[in-house]
Amino acid sequence: MSFNLCDLTPEQQERVEVEKAAAYAVWKERNPDIKTPAESEASNYKGEMQAYFLQQVGRYRKMK
């Protein structure tokens, strides 16, 4: 299944980007050479998107 991100609304596109950033932040946190806390990147977002980022970080932390 594939999706064209250009077909999404700007808000949906931003949410996809925030999800990708959260997944990457958790990967960096788990990487023994980097070990950067995922929350340190939450300041890149404001308001609702910051809360969504932290929610997604929690979601990706549960995945192995």
mmCIF file of C-alpha atoms in Angstrom:
data_model
loop_
_atom_site.group_PDB
_atom_site.id
_atom_site.type_symbol
_atom_site.label_atom_id
_atom_site.label_comp_id
_atom_site.label_asym_id
_atom_site.label_seq_id
_atom_site.Cartn_x
_atom_site.Cartn_y
_atom_site.Cartn_z
ATOM 1 C CA MET A 1 0.000 0.000 0.000
ATOM 2 C CA SER A 2 1.349 3.408 -0.848
ATOM 3 C CA PHE A 3 0.157 6.920 -0.230
ATOM 4 C CA ASN A 4 1.003 10.169 -1.918
ATOM 5 C CA LEU A 5 1.838 12.594 0.880
ATOM 6 C CA CYS A 6 1.016 15.500 -1.429
ATOM 7 C CA ASP A 7 -2.632 14.427 -1.322
ATOM 8 C CA LEU A 8 -2.767 15.045 2.432
ATOM 9 C CA THR A 9 -3.784 18.339 3.969
ATOM 10 C CA PRO A 10 -0.944 20.506 5.322
ATOM 11 C CA GLU A 11 -1.937 19.571 8.887
ATOM 12 C CA GLN A 12 -1.838 15.854 8.064
ATOM 13 C CA GLN A 13 1.535 16.302 6.364
ATOM 14 C CA GLU A 14 2.879 18.006 9.485
ATOM 15 C CA ARG A 15 1.619 15.152 11.661
ATOM 16 C CA VAL A 16 3.403 12.632 9.419
ATOM 17 C CA GLU A 17 6.618 14.642 9.752
ATOM 18 C CA VAL A 18 6.224 14.794 13.546
ATOM 19 C CA GLU A 19 5.708 11.020 13.661
ATOM 20 C CA LYS A 20 8.853 10.473 11.604
ATOM 21 C CA ALA A 21 10.799 12.823 13.891
ATOM 22 C CA ALA A 22 9.549 10.954 16.972
ATOM 23 C CA ALA A 23 10.587 7.605 15.512
ATOM 24 C CA TYR A 24 14.026 9.001 14.691
ATOM 25 C CA ALA A 25 14.373 10.532 18.172
ATOM 26 C CA VAL A 26 13.622 7.161 19.786
ATOM 27 C CA TRP A 27 16.108 5.465 17.448
ATOM 28 C CA LYS A 28 18.790 7.970 18.498
ATOM 29 C CA GLU A 29 17.918 7.343 22.145
ATOM 30 C CA ARG A 30 18.390 3.589 21.679
ATOM 31 C CA ASN A 31 21.592 3.917 19.650
ATOM 32 C CA PRO A 32 24.504 3.280 22.057
ATOM 33 C CA ASP A 33 26.754 5.706 20.166
ATOM 34 C CA ILE A 34 24.293 8.613 20.420
ATOM 35 C CA LYS A 35 22.105 8.114 23.534
ATOM 36 C CA THR A 36 20.258 11.453 23.187
ATOM 37 C CA PRO A 37 16.991 11.623 25.186
ATOM 38 C CA ALA A 38 14.060 11.738 22.768
ATOM 39 C CA GLU A 39 12.380 14.499 24.774
ATOM 40 C CA SER A 40 15.243 16.857 23.961
ATOM 41 C CA GLU A 41 13.764 17.288 20.488
ATOM 42 C CA ALA A 42 10.297 18.227 21.740
ATOM 43 C CA SER A 43 11.335 21.887 21.844
ATOM 44 C CA ASN A 44 11.346 21.845 18.029
ATOM 45 C CA TYR A 45 7.540 21.903 18.188
ATOM 46 C CA LYS A 46 5.001 24.177 19.834
ATOM 47 C CA GLY A 47 1.597 23.608 21.388
ATOM 48 C CA GLU A 48 -0.445 20.746 20.021
ATOM 49 C CA MET A 49 2.371 19.430 17.833
ATOM 50 C CA GLN A 50 4.718 19.256 20.836
ATOM 51 C CA ALA A 51 2.153 17.197 22.734
ATOM 52 C CA TYR A 52 1.662 14.990 19.663
ATOM 53 C CA PHE A 53 5.443 14.529 19.354
ATOM 54 C CA LEU A 54 5.699 13.387 22.985
ATOM 55 C CA GLN A 55 2.718 11.064 22.508
ATOM 56 C CA GLN A 56 4.408 9.499 19.487
ATOM 57 C CA VAL A 57 7.699 9.162 21.385
ATOM 58 C CA GLY A 58 5.803 7.132 23.982
ATOM 59 C CA ARG A 59 4.257 5.031 21.245
ATOM 60 C CA TYR A 60 7.584 4.292 19.566
ATOM 61 C CA ARG A 61 9.276 3.508 22.882
ATOM 62 C CA LYS A 62 6.791 0.675 23.394
ATOM 63 C CA MET A 63 7.822 -0.882 20.082
ATOM 64 C CA LYS A 64 10.844 -3.143 19.956
#
